[in-house]
PDB file of C-alpha atoms and ligand atoms in Angstrom:
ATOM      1  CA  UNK J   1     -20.711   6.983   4.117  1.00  0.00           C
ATOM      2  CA  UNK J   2     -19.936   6.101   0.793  1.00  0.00           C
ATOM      3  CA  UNK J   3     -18.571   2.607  -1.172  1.00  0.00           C
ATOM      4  CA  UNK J   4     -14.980   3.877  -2.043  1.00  0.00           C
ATOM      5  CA  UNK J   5     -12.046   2.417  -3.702  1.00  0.00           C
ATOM      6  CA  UNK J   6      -8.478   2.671  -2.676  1.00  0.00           C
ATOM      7  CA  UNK J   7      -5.397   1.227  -4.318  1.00  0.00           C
ATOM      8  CA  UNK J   8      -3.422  -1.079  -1.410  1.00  0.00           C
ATOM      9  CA  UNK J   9       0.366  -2.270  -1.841  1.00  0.00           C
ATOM     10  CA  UNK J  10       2.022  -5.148   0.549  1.00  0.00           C
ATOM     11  CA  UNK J  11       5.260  -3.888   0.099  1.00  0.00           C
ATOM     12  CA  UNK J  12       8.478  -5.861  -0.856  1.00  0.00           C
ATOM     13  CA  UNK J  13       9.508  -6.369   3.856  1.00  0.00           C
ATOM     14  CA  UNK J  14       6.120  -7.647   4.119  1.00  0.00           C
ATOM     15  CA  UNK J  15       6.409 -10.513   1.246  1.00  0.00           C
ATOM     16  CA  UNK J  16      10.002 -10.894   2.033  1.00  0.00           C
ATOM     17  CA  UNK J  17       8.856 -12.241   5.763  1.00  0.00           C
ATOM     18  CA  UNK J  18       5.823 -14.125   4.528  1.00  0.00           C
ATOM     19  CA  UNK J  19       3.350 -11.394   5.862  1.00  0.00           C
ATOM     20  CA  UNK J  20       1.153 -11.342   2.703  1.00  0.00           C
ATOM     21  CA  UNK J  21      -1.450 -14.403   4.400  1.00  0.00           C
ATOM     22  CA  UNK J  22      -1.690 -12.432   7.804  1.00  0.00           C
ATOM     23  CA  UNK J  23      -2.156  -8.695   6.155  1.00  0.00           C
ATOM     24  CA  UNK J  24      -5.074 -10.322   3.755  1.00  0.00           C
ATOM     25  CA  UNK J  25      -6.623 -12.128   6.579  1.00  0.00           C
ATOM     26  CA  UNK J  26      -6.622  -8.601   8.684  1.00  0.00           C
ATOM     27  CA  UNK J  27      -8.520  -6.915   4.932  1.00  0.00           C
ATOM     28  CA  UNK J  28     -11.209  -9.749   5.194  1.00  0.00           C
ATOM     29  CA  UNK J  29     -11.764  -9.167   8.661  1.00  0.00           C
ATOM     30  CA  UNK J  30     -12.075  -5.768   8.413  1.00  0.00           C
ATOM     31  CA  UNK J  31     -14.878  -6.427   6.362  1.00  0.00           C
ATOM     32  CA  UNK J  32     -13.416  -5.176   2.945  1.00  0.00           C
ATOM     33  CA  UNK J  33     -13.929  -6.707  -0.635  1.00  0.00           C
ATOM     34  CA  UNK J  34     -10.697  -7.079  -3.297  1.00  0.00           C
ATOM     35  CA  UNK J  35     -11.922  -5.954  -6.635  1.00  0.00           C
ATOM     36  CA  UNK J  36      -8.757  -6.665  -7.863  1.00  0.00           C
ATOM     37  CA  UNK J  37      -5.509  -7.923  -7.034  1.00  0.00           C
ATOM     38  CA  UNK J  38      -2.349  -9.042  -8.667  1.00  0.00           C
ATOM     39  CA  UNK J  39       1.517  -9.449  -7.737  1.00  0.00           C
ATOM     40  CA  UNK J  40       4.611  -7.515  -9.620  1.00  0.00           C
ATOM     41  CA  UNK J  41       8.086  -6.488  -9.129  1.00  0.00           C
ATOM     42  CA  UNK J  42       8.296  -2.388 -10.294  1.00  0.00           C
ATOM     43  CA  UNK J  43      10.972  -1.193 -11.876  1.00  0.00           C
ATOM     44  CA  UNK J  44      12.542   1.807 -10.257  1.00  0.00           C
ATOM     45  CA  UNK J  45      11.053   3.815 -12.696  1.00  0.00           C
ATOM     46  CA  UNK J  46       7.636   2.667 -12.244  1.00  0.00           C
ATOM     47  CA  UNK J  47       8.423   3.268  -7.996  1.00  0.00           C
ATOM     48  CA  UNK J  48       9.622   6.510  -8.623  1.00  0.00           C
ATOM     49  CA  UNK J  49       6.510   7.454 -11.381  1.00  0.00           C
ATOM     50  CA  UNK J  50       3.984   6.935  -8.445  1.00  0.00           C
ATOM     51  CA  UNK J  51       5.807   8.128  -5.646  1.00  0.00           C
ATOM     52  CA  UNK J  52       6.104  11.130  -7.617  1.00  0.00           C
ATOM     53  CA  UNK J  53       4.136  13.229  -5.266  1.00  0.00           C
ATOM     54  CA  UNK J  54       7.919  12.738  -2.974  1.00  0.00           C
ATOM     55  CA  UNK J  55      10.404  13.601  -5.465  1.00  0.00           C
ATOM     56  CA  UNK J  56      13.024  15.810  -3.792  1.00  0.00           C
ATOM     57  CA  UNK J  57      12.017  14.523  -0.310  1.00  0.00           C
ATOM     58  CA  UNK J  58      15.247  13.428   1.278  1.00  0.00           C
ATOM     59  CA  UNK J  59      13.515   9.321   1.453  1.00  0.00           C
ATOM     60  CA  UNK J  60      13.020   9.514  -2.023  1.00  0.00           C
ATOM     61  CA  UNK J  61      16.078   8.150  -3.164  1.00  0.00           C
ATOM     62  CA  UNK J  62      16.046   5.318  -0.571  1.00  0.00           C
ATOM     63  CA  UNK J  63      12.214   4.660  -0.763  1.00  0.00           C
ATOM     64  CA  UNK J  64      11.710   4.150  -4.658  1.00  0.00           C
ATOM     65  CA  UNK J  65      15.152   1.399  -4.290  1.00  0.00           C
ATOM     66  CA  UNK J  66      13.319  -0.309  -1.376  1.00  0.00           C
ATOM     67  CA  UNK J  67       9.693  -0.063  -3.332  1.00  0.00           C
ATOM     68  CA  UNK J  68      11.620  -1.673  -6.362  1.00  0.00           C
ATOM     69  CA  UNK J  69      13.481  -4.358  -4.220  1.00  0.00           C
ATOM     70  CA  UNK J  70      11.258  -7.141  -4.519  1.00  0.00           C
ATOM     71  CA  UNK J  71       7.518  -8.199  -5.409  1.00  0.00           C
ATOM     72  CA  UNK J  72       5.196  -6.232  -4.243  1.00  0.00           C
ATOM     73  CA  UNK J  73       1.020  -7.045  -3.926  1.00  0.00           C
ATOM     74  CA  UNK J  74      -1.151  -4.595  -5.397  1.00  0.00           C
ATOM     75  CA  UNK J  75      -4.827  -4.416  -4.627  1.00  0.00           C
ATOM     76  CA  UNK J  76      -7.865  -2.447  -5.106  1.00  0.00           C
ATOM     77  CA  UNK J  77     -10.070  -2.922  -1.927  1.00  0.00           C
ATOM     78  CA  UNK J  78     -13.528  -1.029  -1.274  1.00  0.00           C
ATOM     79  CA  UNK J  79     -15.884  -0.611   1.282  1.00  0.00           C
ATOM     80  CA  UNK J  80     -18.068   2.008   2.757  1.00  0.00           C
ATOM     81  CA  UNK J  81     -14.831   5.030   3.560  1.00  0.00           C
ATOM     82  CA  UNK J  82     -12.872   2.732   1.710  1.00  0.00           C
ATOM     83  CA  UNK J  83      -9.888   5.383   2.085  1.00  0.00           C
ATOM     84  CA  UNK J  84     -10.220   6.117   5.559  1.00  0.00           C
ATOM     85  CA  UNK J  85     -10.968   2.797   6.794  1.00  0.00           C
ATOM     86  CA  UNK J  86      -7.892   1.043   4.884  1.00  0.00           C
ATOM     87  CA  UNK J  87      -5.220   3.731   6.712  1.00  0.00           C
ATOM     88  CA  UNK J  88      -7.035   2.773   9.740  1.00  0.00           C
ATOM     89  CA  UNK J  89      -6.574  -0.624   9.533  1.00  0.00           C
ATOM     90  CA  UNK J  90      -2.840   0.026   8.273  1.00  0.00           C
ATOM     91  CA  UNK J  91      -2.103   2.643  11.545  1.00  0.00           C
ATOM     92  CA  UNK J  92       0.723   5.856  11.119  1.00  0.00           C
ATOM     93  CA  UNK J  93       3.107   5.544   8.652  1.00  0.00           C
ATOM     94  CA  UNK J  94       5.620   5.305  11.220  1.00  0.00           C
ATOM     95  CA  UNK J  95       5.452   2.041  13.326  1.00  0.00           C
ATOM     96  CA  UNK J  96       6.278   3.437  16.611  1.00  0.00           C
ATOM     97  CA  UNK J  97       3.402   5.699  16.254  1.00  0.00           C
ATOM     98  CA  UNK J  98       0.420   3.386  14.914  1.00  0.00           C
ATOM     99  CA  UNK J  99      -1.862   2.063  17.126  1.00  0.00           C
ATOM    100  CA  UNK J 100      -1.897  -1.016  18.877  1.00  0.00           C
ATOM    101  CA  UNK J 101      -3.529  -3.540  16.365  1.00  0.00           C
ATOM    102  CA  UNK J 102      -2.853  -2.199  13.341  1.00  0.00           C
ATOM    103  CA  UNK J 103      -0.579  -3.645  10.679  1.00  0.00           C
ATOM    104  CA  UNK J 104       2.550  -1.050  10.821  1.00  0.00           C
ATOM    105  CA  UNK J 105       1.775  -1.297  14.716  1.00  0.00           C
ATOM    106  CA  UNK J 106       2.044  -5.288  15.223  1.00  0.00           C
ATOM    107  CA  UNK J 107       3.760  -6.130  12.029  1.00  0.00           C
ATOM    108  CA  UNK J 108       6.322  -2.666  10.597  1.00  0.00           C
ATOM    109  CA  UNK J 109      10.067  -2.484  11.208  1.00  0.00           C
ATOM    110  CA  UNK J 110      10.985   1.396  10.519  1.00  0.00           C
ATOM    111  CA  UNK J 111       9.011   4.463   8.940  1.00  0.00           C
ATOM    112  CA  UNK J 112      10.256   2.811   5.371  1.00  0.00           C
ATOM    113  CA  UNK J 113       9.709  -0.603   5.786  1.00  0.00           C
ATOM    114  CA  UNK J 114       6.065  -0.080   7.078  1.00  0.00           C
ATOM    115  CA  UNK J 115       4.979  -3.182   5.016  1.00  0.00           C
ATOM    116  CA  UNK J 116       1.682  -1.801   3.394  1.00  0.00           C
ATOM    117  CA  UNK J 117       0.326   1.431   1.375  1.00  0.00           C
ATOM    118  CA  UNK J 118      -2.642   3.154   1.121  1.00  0.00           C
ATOM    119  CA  UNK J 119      -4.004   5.941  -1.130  1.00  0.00           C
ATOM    120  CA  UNK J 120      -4.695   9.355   1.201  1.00  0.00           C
ATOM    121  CA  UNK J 121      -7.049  10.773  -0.686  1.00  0.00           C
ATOM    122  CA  UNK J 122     -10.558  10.242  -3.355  1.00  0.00           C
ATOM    123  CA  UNK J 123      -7.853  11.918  -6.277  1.00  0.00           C
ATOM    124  CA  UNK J 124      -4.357  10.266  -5.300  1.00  0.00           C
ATOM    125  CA  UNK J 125      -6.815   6.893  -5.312  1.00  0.00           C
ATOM    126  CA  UNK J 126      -7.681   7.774  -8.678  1.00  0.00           C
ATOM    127  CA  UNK J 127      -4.335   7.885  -9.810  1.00  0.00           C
ATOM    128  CA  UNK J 128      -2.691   5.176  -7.735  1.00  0.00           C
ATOM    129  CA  UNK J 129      -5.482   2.673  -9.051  1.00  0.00           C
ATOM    130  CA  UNK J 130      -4.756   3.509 -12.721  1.00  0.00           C
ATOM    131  CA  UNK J 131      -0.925   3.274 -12.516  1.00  0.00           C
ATOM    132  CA  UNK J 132      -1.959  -0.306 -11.699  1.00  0.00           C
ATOM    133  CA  UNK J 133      -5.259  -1.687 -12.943  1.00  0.00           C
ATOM    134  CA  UNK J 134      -7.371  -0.944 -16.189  1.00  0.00           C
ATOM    135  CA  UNK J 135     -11.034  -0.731 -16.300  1.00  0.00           C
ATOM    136  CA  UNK J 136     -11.459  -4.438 -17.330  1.00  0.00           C
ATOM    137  CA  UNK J 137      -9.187  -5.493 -14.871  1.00  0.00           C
ATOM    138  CA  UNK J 138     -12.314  -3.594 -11.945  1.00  0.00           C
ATOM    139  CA  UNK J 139     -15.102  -5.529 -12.825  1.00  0.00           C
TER     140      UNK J 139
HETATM  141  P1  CMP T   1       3.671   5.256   2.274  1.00  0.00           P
HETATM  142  O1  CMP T   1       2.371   5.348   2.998  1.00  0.00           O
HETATM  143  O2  CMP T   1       3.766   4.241   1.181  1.00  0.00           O
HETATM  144  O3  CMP T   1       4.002   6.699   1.662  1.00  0.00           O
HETATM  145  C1  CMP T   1       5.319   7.148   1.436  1.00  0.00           C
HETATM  146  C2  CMP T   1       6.343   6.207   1.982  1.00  0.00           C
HETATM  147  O4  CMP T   1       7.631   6.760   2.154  1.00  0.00           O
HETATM  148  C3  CMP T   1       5.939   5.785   3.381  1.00  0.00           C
HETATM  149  O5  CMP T   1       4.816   4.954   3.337  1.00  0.00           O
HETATM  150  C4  CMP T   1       7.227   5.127   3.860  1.00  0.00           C
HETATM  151  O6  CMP T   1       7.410   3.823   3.349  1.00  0.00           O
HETATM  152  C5  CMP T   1       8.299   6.011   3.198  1.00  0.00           C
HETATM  153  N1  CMP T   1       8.954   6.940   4.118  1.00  0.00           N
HETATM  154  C6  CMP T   1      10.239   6.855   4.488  1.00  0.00           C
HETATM  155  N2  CMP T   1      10.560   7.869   5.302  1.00  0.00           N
HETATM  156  C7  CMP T   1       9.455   8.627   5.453  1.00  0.00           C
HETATM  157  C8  CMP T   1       9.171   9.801   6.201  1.00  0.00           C
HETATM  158  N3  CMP T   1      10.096  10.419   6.946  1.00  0.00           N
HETATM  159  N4  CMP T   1       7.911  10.297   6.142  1.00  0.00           N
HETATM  160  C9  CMP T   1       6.962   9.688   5.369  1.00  0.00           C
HETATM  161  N5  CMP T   1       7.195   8.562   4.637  1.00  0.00           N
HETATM  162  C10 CMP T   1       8.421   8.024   4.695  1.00  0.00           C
END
């Protein structure tokens, strides 16, 4: 396999409840580097520019409000399968359906409030890191 990159986001439940220490200990041990990380509040604009892909999905609406909420930690992480490995480690979007020992599994309240993000894909990882970081910034 290859050293990827995806863009990871502990979303505004997580560091409401003080999950941000547990969720980075889970990325160390599954054996990823952070290239770069830093912590922001988005503006509903910004939530809504890169959840763009889901504009005129009925959770829009109620996702980019949630995603704009509160601070939010945004990461780049890599590792051999970076992108695969990362929504692995994270589990199904939806809580009830994630496997036992992932994040959304031991950590998520509801489908929304699933506490982390992941890119899906080698382009949407593109994009999602550059909404974020600059080149400088992925030393
Ligand atoms: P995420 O992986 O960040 O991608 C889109 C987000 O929309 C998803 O996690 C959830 O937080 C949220 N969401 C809310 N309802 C749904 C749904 N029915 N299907 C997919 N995503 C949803």
């Amino acid at each position: 396999m290859a050293i990827e990159q995806t863009l990871s986001i502990i979303k505004p439940d997580a560091v409401q409840r003080n999950l941000e220490g547990e969720i980075l200990a889970r990325i160390h041990r599954a054996g990823f580097r952070i290239v770069a990380i830093k912590s922001l509040r988005l503006t509903k604009t910004e939530a809504e520019g890169f959840y763009a892909v889901h504009r005129g999905k009925g959770f829009f609406e109620d996702l980019t409000t949630f995603m704009s909420s509160g601070k939010v930690i945004v990461m780049v992480l890599e590792a051999d399968g970076a992108i695969l490995k990362w929504r692995d480690t994270m589990g199904a979007t939806n809580p009830a359906n994630a496997a036992p020992g992932t994040i959304r599994r031991d950590l998520a309240e509801s489908i929304q409030n699933n506490c982390v993000h992941g890119s899906d894909a080698p382009e949407t990882a593109a994009f999602e890191i550059g909404y974020f970081f600059s080149g400088h910034e992925l030393l």
